[in-house]
mmCIF file of C-alpha atoms in Angstrom:
data_model
loop_
_atom_site.group_PDB
_atom_site.id
_atom_site.type_symbol
_atom_site.label_atom_id
_atom_site.label_comp_id
_atom_site.label_asym_id
_atom_site.label_seq_id
_atom_site.Cartn_x
_atom_site.Cartn_y
_atom_site.Cartn_z
ATOM 1 C CA MET R 1 20.602 -17.233 5.075
ATOM 2 C CA ASN R 2 17.450 -18.636 6.664
ATOM 3 C CA ASN R 3 14.892 -15.918 6.021
ATOM 4 C CA SER R 4 12.019 -17.430 8.023
ATOM 5 C CA PHE R 5 9.905 -15.095 10.149
ATOM 6 C CA TYR R 6 7.455 -16.081 12.875
ATOM 7 C CA ILE R 7 4.969 -13.833 14.649
ATOM 8 C CA PHE R 8 3.213 -15.304 17.651
ATOM 9 C CA SER R 9 1.406 -14.371 20.843
ATOM 10 C CA ASN R 10 -0.564 -15.900 23.681
ATOM 11 C CA SER R 11 -3.350 -13.437 22.888
ATOM 12 C CA HIS R 12 -5.777 -14.283 20.102
ATOM 13 C CA LEU R 13 -4.936 -11.428 17.791
ATOM 14 C CA THR R 14 -5.332 -10.884 14.068
ATOM 15 C CA ILE R 15 -2.892 -8.839 12.033
ATOM 16 C CA GLU R 16 -4.900 -7.093 9.348
ATOM 17 C CA ARG R 17 -1.811 -5.843 7.522
ATOM 18 C CA LEU R 18 1.823 -6.808 7.972
ATOM 19 C CA HIS R 19 4.369 -4.444 6.452
ATOM 20 C CA ILE R 20 7.983 -5.496 5.921
ATOM 21 C CA CYS R 21 10.456 -3.192 4.218
ATOM 22 C CA THR R 22 14.093 -4.156 3.671
ATOM 23 C CA TRP R 23 16.767 -1.558 3.049
ATOM 24 C CA ASP R 24 19.978 -2.466 1.185
ATOM 25 C CA ILE R 25 22.049 0.686 1.579
ATOM 26 C CA LYS R 26 25.268 1.296 -0.325
ATOM 27 C CA GLY R 27 28.158 1.755 2.065
ATOM 28 C CA ALA R 28 26.125 0.972 5.195
ATOM 29 C CA LYS R 29 24.601 -1.908 7.119
ATOM 30 C CA ALA R 30 21.191 -3.210 6.080
ATOM 31 C CA LYS R 31 18.022 -2.144 7.861
ATOM 32 C CA MET R 32 14.529 -3.556 8.114
ATOM 33 C CA GLU R 33 11.149 -2.098 9.022
ATOM 34 C CA ILE R 34 8.305 -4.178 10.399
ATOM 35 C CA GLY R 35 4.849 -2.671 10.800
ATOM 36 C CA MET R 36 1.703 -4.365 12.058
ATOM 37 C CA GLU R 37 -1.913 -3.249 11.901
ATOM 38 C CA ILE R 38 -3.700 -5.186 14.635
ATOM 39 C CA LYS R 39 -7.385 -5.700 14.105
ATOM 40 C CA ASN R 40 -9.479 -4.222 16.900
ATOM 41 C CA ASP R 41 -12.144 -6.776 17.726
ATOM 42 C CA GLY R 42 -13.120 -5.631 21.177
ATOM 43 C CA LEU R 43 -9.616 -4.447 22.043
ATOM 44 C CA SER R 44 -11.175 -1.341 23.572
ATOM 45 C CA LEU R 45 -12.078 -3.559 26.539
ATOM 46 C CA ILE R 46 -8.456 -4.597 27.065
ATOM 47 C CA GLN R 47 -6.421 -2.331 29.306
ATOM 48 C CA ASN R 48 -3.489 -4.686 29.877
ATOM 49 C CA PRO R 49 -0.500 -4.464 27.504
ATOM 50 C CA LEU R 50 -0.419 -6.823 24.525
ATOM 51 C CA GLN R 51 2.566 -9.115 24.089
ATOM 52 C CA ILE R 52 3.704 -10.091 20.582
ATOM 53 C CA SER R 53 6.910 -11.974 19.804
ATOM 54 C CA LEU R 54 8.951 -11.967 16.608
ATOM 55 C CA SER R 55 11.416 -14.613 15.543
ATOM 56 C CA ILE R 56 13.589 -13.152 12.801
ATOM 57 C CA PRO R 57 16.658 -14.712 11.144
ATOM 58 C CA PHE R 58 19.194 -12.190 12.407
ATOM 59 C CA ASP R 59 21.395 -11.851 15.446
ATOM 60 C CA GLN R 60 19.343 -9.659 17.751
ATOM 61 C CA LYS R 61 21.781 -9.236 20.633
ATOM 62 C CA ASN R 62 23.657 -6.384 18.928
ATOM 63 C CA MET R 63 20.683 -5.151 16.929
ATOM 64 C CA GLU R 64 19.366 -1.642 17.494
ATOM 65 C CA VAL R 65 15.577 -1.327 17.422
ATOM 66 C CA LYS R 66 13.595 1.901 17.308
ATOM 67 C CA SER R 67 9.863 2.534 17.394
ATOM 68 C CA LEU R 68 8.719 4.803 14.560
ATOM 69 C CA HIS R 69 5.517 6.060 16.205
ATOM 70 C CA TYR R 70 6.824 9.621 16.520
ATOM 71 C CA GLU R 71 7.723 9.669 12.828
ATOM 72 C CA LEU R 72 4.339 8.242 11.811
ATOM 73 C CA CYS R 73 2.510 10.774 13.945
ATOM 74 C CA GLU R 74 3.931 13.324 11.497
ATOM 75 C CA GLU R 75 1.085 13.308 9.006
ATOM 76 C CA LYS R 76 3.286 13.975 5.976
ATOM 77 C CA ASN R 77 5.187 10.745 6.708
ATOM 78 C CA SER R 78 2.045 8.655 7.215
ATOM 79 C CA GLN R 79 0.617 9.981 3.978
ATOM 80 C CA TYR R 80 3.609 8.480 2.138
ATOM 81 C CA ILE R 81 3.688 5.235 4.109
ATOM 82 C CA PHE R 82 -0.034 4.459 3.883
ATOM 83 C CA ASN R 83 -0.581 6.092 0.476
ATOM 84 C CA ASP R 84 -3.778 7.796 1.577
ATOM 85 C CA ILE R 85 -4.979 11.304 2.342
ATOM 86 C CA ILE R 86 -5.227 12.189 6.036
ATOM 87 C CA GLU R 87 -8.326 14.254 6.774
ATOM 88 C CA GLY R 88 -7.608 14.816 10.473
ATOM 89 C CA SER R 89 -5.991 13.469 13.619
ATOM 90 C CA ASN R 90 -6.368 13.321 17.399
ATOM 91 C CA ILE R 91 -3.671 12.940 20.035
ATOM 92 C CA ILE R 92 -4.562 10.016 22.290
ATOM 93 C CA ASP R 93 -5.468 11.161 25.822
ATOM 94 C CA GLU R 94 -3.943 14.538 24.907
ATOM 95 C CA ASP R 95 -0.524 12.966 25.431
ATOM 96 C CA ALA R 96 1.815 12.836 22.427
ATOM 97 C CA LYS R 97 3.760 9.981 24.042
ATOM 98 C CA ARG R 98 0.647 7.798 23.895
ATOM 99 C CA GLY R 99 0.340 8.182 20.139
ATOM 100 C CA LYS R 100 -2.153 9.608 17.701
ATOM 101 C CA VAL R 101 -5.309 8.523 15.875
ATOM 102 C CA LEU R 102 -5.128 9.328 12.155
ATOM 103 C CA HIS R 103 -8.324 9.742 10.149
ATOM 104 C CA PHE R 104 -7.667 8.542 6.604
ATOM 105 C CA LYS R 105 -9.910 9.294 3.681
ATOM 106 C CA GLU R 106 -10.220 5.718 2.384
ATOM 107 C CA ARG R 107 -8.750 3.203 4.843
ATOM 108 C CA GLY R 108 -10.544 4.474 7.948
ATOM 109 C CA ASP R 109 -9.061 5.424 11.311
ATOM 110 C CA LEU R 110 -5.796 4.065 12.643
ATOM 111 C CA ALA R 111 -4.268 4.427 16.107
ATOM 112 C CA ILE R 112 -0.497 4.912 15.899
ATOM 113 C CA LEU R 113 0.947 3.577 19.156
ATOM 114 C CA PRO R 114 4.460 3.257 20.612
ATOM 115 C CA VAL R 115 5.966 -0.182 21.092
ATOM 116 C CA LYS R 116 8.499 -1.306 23.679
ATOM 117 C CA THR R 117 10.984 -3.990 22.659
ATOM 118 C CA ALA R 118 13.102 -6.489 24.547
ATOM 119 C CA VAL R 119 15.335 -9.298 23.312
ATOM 120 C CA SER R 120 15.053 -12.745 24.894
ATOM 121 C CA GLN R 121 18.016 -14.122 26.858
ATOM 122 C CA ASP R 122 19.033 -16.460 24.047
ATOM 123 C CA GLY R 123 18.888 -13.564 21.567
ATOM 124 C CA ASN R 124 16.493 -15.338 19.188
ATOM 125 C CA ILE R 125 13.200 -13.615 20.017
ATOM 126 C CA LEU R 126 12.223 -9.963 19.892
ATOM 127 C CA ASN R 127 9.369 -9.316 22.324
ATOM 128 C CA LEU R 128 7.010 -6.395 21.698
ATOM 129 C CA THR R 129 4.847 -4.746 24.330
ATOM 130 C CA ILE R 130 1.933 -2.588 23.192
ATOM 131 C CA ASN R 131 -0.447 -0.678 25.455
ATOM 132 C CA PRO R 132 -3.840 -0.297 23.679
ATOM 133 C CA GLY R 133 -5.163 1.980 26.399
ATOM 134 C CA GLY R 134 -8.773 1.399 25.385
ATOM 135 C CA VAL R 135 -8.522 2.756 21.827
ATOM 136 C CA LYS R 136 -11.374 1.712 19.567
ATOM 137 C CA GLU R 137 -9.526 1.909 16.246
ATOM 138 C CA ASN R 138 -7.233 -0.642 14.666
ATOM 139 C CA ILE R 139 -3.781 -0.433 16.251
ATOM 140 C CA TYR R 140 -0.657 0.208 14.219
ATOM 141 C CA VAL R 141 2.926 -0.169 15.422
ATOM 142 C CA ARG R 142 6.094 0.070 13.360
ATOM 143 C CA LEU R 143 9.752 -0.321 14.190
ATOM 144 C CA ILE R 144 13.056 -0.156 12.347
ATOM 145 C CA MET R 145 15.977 -2.466 13.032
ATOM 146 C CA ASP R 146 19.646 -1.727 12.373
ATOM 147 C CA LEU R 147 21.044 -5.106 11.344
ATOM 148 C CA ASP R 148 24.621 -6.296 11.630
ATOM 149 C CA VAL R 149 24.714 -7.501 8.011
ATOM 150 C CA ASN R 150 25.291 -5.721 4.707
ATOM 151 C CA THR R 151 22.189 -7.221 3.102
ATOM 152 C CA VAL R 152 19.204 -9.319 4.157
ATOM 153 C CA SER R 153 19.434 -11.278 0.918
ATOM 154 C CA ILE R 154 21.297 -14.447 0.000
ATOM 155 C CA VAL R 155 24.324 -13.311 -2.031
ATOM 156 C CA LYS R 156 25.562 -15.379 -4.977
ATOM 157 C CA ASN R 157 28.931 -14.273 -6.327
ATOM 158 C CA GLY R 158 29.613 -14.770 -10.037
ATOM 159 C CA ILE R 159 32.355 -13.810 -12.485
ATOM 160 C CA ALA R 160 30.457 -11.041 -14.258
ATOM 161 C CA LYS R 161 27.720 -10.216 -11.738
ATOM 162 C CA LYS R 162 26.578 -10.649 -8.172
ATOM 163 C CA GLY R 163 23.119 -12.045 -7.405
ATOM 164 C CA TYR R 164 20.853 -11.076 -4.487
ATOM 165 C CA ILE R 165 18.090 -13.520 -3.570
ATOM 166 C CA PHE R 166 15.345 -12.260 -1.266
ATOM 167 C CA ASP R 167 13.633 -15.443 -0.061
ATOM 168 C CA PHE R 168 11.199 -14.586 2.721
ATOM 169 C CA LYS R 169 8.957 -17.050 4.542
ATOM 170 C CA ILE R 170 6.406 -15.961 7.139
ATOM 171 C CA ASN R 171 4.792 -18.329 9.666
ATOM 172 C CA GLU R 172 5.689 -21.468 7.708
ATOM 173 C CA SER R 173 5.483 -24.296 10.270
ATOM 174 C CA ARG R 174 7.580 -26.706 8.191
ATOM 175 C CA ASN R 175 10.601 -24.382 8.419
ATOM 176 C CA MET R 176 10.272 -23.727 12.132
ATOM 177 C CA PRO R 177 13.554 -24.448 13.963
ATOM 178 C CA ASP R 178 13.495 -26.959 16.800
ATOM 179 C CA SER R 179 14.425 -24.293 19.321
ATOM 180 C CA LEU R 180 11.228 -22.435 18.462
ATOM 181 C CA VAL R 181 8.974 -25.506 18.328
ATOM 182 C CA THR R 182 9.585 -26.115 22.029
ATOM 183 C CA LYS R 183 8.605 -22.539 22.882
ATOM 184 C CA ILE R 184 5.359 -22.049 21.008
ATOM 185 C CA LYS R 185 2.372 -23.959 19.726
ATOM 186 C CA SER R 186 1.200 -23.728 16.131
ATOM 187 C CA SER R 187 -2.005 -22.116 17.434
ATOM 188 C CA ASP R 188 0.101 -19.245 18.830
ATOM 189 C CA LEU R 189 1.093 -18.152 15.326
ATOM 190 C CA LEU R 190 -0.958 -15.077 14.552
ATOM 191 C CA THR R 191 -3.391 -14.905 11.664
ATOM 192 C CA ILE R 192 -2.169 -12.440 9.042
ATOM 193 C CA ASN R 193 -4.742 -11.269 6.505
ATOM 194 C CA GLN R 194 -2.417 -9.289 4.232
ATOM 195 C CA VAL R 195 1.335 -9.062 3.796
ATOM 196 C CA PHE R 196 3.001 -6.087 2.111
ATOM 197 C CA LEU R 197 6.683 -6.731 1.363
ATOM 198 C CA PHE R 198 8.962 -3.980 0.057
ATOM 199 C CA HIS R 199 12.590 -4.195 -1.047
ATOM 200 C CA ALA R 200 14.512 -0.922 -1.330
ATOM 201 C CA VAL R 201 17.718 -1.458 -3.327
ATOM 202 C CA PRO R 202 20.121 0.709 -5.371
ATOM 203 C CA ASP R 203 18.661 1.482 -8.783
ATOM 204 C CA LEU R 204 21.784 0.030 -10.431
ATOM 205 C CA TYR R 205 20.407 -3.423 -9.598
ATOM 206 C CA ASN R 206 18.716 -5.469 -12.304
ATOM 207 C CA ILE R 207 15.524 -7.407 -11.563
ATOM 208 C CA ASP R 208 16.124 -11.013 -12.577
ATOM 209 C CA PHE R 209 13.007 -12.652 -11.147
ATOM 210 C CA TYR R 210 9.775 -11.847 -9.329
ATOM 211 C CA ASP R 211 6.537 -13.723 -8.709
ATOM 212 C CA SER R 212 4.003 -12.160 -11.077
ATOM 213 C CA ASN R 213 1.129 -13.322 -8.854
ATOM 214 C CA LYS R 214 2.459 -11.255 -5.945
ATOM 215 C CA PHE R 215 4.315 -8.457 -7.696
ATOM 216 C CA LYS R 216 2.485 -5.129 -7.568
ATOM 217 C CA SER R 217 4.824 -2.362 -8.634
ATOM 218 C CA ILE R 218 8.321 -0.966 -8.803
ATOM 219 C CA ARG R 219 9.172 2.707 -8.694
ATOM 220 C CA LYS R 220 11.882 5.202 -7.971
ATOM 221 C CA LEU R 221 12.198 5.963 -4.267
ATOM 222 C CA GLU R 222 11.688 9.470 -2.918
ATOM 223 C CA THR R 223 15.038 9.406 -1.131
ATOM 224 C CA GLU R 224 14.742 12.792 0.597
ATOM 225 C CA VAL R 225 11.371 11.944 2.137
ATOM 226 C CA PHE R 226 12.417 8.514 3.357
ATOM 227 C CA ALA R 227 15.782 9.744 4.635
ATOM 228 C CA ASP R 228 13.893 12.127 6.940
ATOM 229 C CA TYR R 229 11.361 9.470 7.961
ATOM 230 C CA THR R 230 13.746 6.553 8.608
ATOM 231 C CA GLY R 231 16.819 8.519 9.646
ATOM 232 C CA ILE R 232 18.899 6.683 7.004
ATOM 233 C CA GLN R 233 21.013 9.602 5.886
ATOM 234 C CA GLU R 234 22.927 7.474 3.355
ATOM 235 C CA LEU R 235 19.791 7.530 1.188
ATOM 236 C CA ARG R 236 20.593 11.095 0.192
ATOM 237 C CA ASN R 237 23.839 10.073 -1.489
ATOM 238 C CA ASP R 238 22.470 7.650 -4.098
ATOM 239 C CA GLU R 239 19.382 6.727 -6.044
ATOM 240 C CA TYR R 240 17.199 3.784 -5.077
ATOM 241 C CA MET R 241 14.191 1.885 -6.323
ATOM 242 C CA ILE R 242 11.581 0.039 -4.288
ATOM 243 C CA LEU R 243 9.834 -3.163 -5.331
ATOM 244 C CA PHE R 244 6.431 -4.023 -3.862
ATOM 245 C CA ASN R 245 4.997 -7.531 -3.388
ATOM 246 C CA LYS R 246 1.660 -8.385 -1.798
ATOM 247 C CA ASP R 247 -0.230 -11.534 -0.824
ATOM 248 C CA THR R 248 -3.458 -12.071 1.091
ATOM 249 C CA ASN R 249 -5.523 -14.566 3.086
ATOM 250 C CA LYS R 250 -2.932 -17.277 3.619
ATOM 251 C CA LYS R 251 -2.019 -19.297 6.675
ATOM 252 C CA ALA R 252 1.641 -18.858 5.757
ATOM 253 C CA TYR R 253 3.385 -16.688 3.198
ATOM 254 C CA SER R 254 6.463 -16.916 1.008
ATOM 255 C CA PHE R 255 8.061 -14.383 -1.325
ATOM 256 C CA TYR R 256 10.928 -14.868 -3.751
ATOM 257 C CA THR R 257 12.625 -12.028 -5.627
ATOM 258 C CA CYS R 258 16.030 -11.922 -7.324
ATOM 259 C CA PHE R 259 18.188 -8.929 -8.169
ATOM 260 C CA SER R 260 21.648 -8.759 -9.691
ATOM 261 C CA ASN R 261 24.412 -6.223 -10.013
ATOM 262 C CA GLU R 262 27.008 -6.318 -12.780
ATOM 263 C CA ILE R 263 30.547 -6.594 -11.498
ATOM 264 C CA ILE R 264 32.122 -6.216 -14.965
ATOM 265 C CA GLY R 265 30.435 -3.314 -16.704
ATOM 266 C CA THR R 266 30.828 -1.751 -20.136
ATOM 267 C CA LYS R 267 33.808 0.355 -19.060
ATOM 268 C CA GLN R 268 35.716 -2.639 -17.766
ATOM 269 C CA ILE R 269 35.083 -4.581 -20.964
ATOM 270 C CA MET R 270 36.227 -1.653 -23.124
ATOM 271 C CA LEU R 271 39.388 -1.230 -21.055
ATOM 272 C CA ALA R 272 40.156 -4.927 -21.373
ATOM 273 C CA ILE R 273 39.746 -4.807 -25.165
ATOM 274 C CA GLY R 274 41.869 -1.657 -25.437
ATOM 275 C CA THR R 275 44.615 -3.158 -23.274
ATOM 276 C CA ASN R 276 44.626 -6.288 -25.400
ATOM 277 C CA ILE R 277 44.989 -4.276 -28.614
ATOM 278 C CA LEU R 278 47.810 -2.160 -27.163
ATOM 279 C CA CYS R 279 49.694 -5.225 -25.914
ATOM 280 C CA SER R 280 49.355 -6.887 -29.321
ATOM 281 C CA LEU R 281 50.861 -3.814 -30.984
ATOM 282 C CA LEU R 282 53.780 -3.775 -28.554
ATOM 283 C CA PHE R 283 54.476 -7.492 -29.009
ATOM 284 C CA SER R 284 54.502 -7.086 -32.797
ATOM 285 C CA LEU R 285 57.181 -4.352 -32.761
ATOM 286 C CA PRO R 286 60.234 -6.699 -32.483
ATOM 287 C CA SER R 287 59.170 -8.835 -35.440
ATOM 288 C CA PHE R 288 58.413 -5.700 -37.474
ATOM 289 C CA ARG R 289 61.848 -4.275 -36.661
ATOM 290 C CA ASN R 290 63.634 -7.502 -37.687
ATOM 291 C CA SER R 291 61.758 -7.817 -40.948
ATOM 292 C CA TRP R 292 62.367 -4.234 -42.056
ATOM 293 C CA SER R 293 64.429 -4.007 -45.261
ATOM 294 C CA SER R 294 66.139 -0.901 -46.628
ATOM 295 C CA HIS R 295 65.757 -2.273 -50.140
ATOM 296 C CA LYS R 296 61.963 -1.958 -50.041
ATOM 297 C CA THR R 297 59.861 1.176 -49.870
ATOM 298 C CA TRP R 298 58.198 1.845 -46.481
ATOM 299 C CA PRO R 299 54.573 1.882 -47.831
ATOM 300 C CA VAL R 300 55.061 -1.731 -48.895
ATOM 301 C CA GLN R 301 56.509 -2.830 -45.523
ATOM 302 C CA PHE R 302 54.396 -0.772 -43.153
ATOM 303 C CA PRO R 303 51.619 -2.815 -41.413
ATOM 304 C CA TRP R 304 48.582 -0.734 -42.287
ATOM 305 C CA GLU R 305 46.506 -2.786 -39.852
ATOM 306 C CA TRP R 306 48.128 -0.697 -37.124
ATOM 307 C CA ILE R 307 46.221 2.342 -38.386
ATOM 308 C CA GLY R 308 42.923 0.533 -37.781
ATOM 309 C CA ALA R 309 44.077 -0.545 -34.320
ATOM 310 C CA PHE R 310 45.089 3.012 -33.382
ATOM 311 C CA LEU R 311 41.735 4.355 -34.603
ATOM 312 C CA ILE R 312 39.912 1.807 -32.443
ATOM 313 C CA LEU R 313 42.013 2.821 -29.415
ATOM 314 C CA ILE R 314 41.245 6.511 -29.999
ATOM 315 C CA ALA R 315 37.521 5.753 -30.325
ATOM 316 C CA MET R 316 37.622 3.814 -27.051
ATOM 317 C CA VAL R 317 39.334 6.676 -25.202
ATOM 318 C CA VAL R 318 36.729 9.158 -26.472
ATOM 319 C CA TYR R 319 33.895 6.803 -25.483
ATOM 320 C CA LEU R 320 35.244 6.240 -21.954
ATOM 321 C CA LYS R 321 35.701 9.972 -21.371
ATOM 322 C CA ARG R 322 32.118 10.659 -22.418
ATOM 323 C CA LYS R 323 30.844 7.870 -20.132
ATOM 324 C CA LYS R 324 32.317 9.710 -17.137
#
């Protein structure tokens, strides 16, 4: 899968923080959040809507997109998302549909605004329309996309385990497809000061590789909180972990993280060993029957190795029952 992302606009904008969060959900289609904090350098003088375009490596014609401004206006949700204490808030123009300005303790004020989306005719570009409305704070918009794939990663199938490669590239000109080169200029690619990339995956996954220069943390996900915030109800059924990468002050960004999931676990291996032992015992019965002699005592003829095999089988059964 070509995981190249491009963010561009005819307006000279700067994205102070770009948030990308991928969701690999067991038993459901994958989802992705994209959030952008747009730096307000004189944006209070702009009344016309801002146009920002996203090129993402997924089929967008059947993709459902939802703005999360209502959810982020709930202060308990924003406190989790931005990891900061909210000291107060103001509804913009006394109209909840316009959004809300949140006053954070450490990161300063942030205007949470709605975003309108539209897919281009060829289905390759997602166009965003944002109405600043004269706000003086940095602008923040966030949306969630329901993708028509099971995972946003590159899947590598193996005999004993399955690998998941998350290879993300952002605004890399060398990977730009020809269809996009004809539409935009390199100067249209927006400057991004910081990129925050999160991968939410089942906690049964193993972490095989991450870039130590960009890796920040990994933790258990508060599934109840994020199920309410994102609307992903499947989160309540299982446990998940979330891995956090970050990079700053680059013209283009790339992130590479690998997970794996064991296909053959301990139970399967134990069952295979137990089946092999049982089959060996059954195959040895005919030869034992033919070699039995009434002229010899049974303790001499009995294959005492069978006792050891039966004990191993019993131990395996007990172990497998406890594992349940």
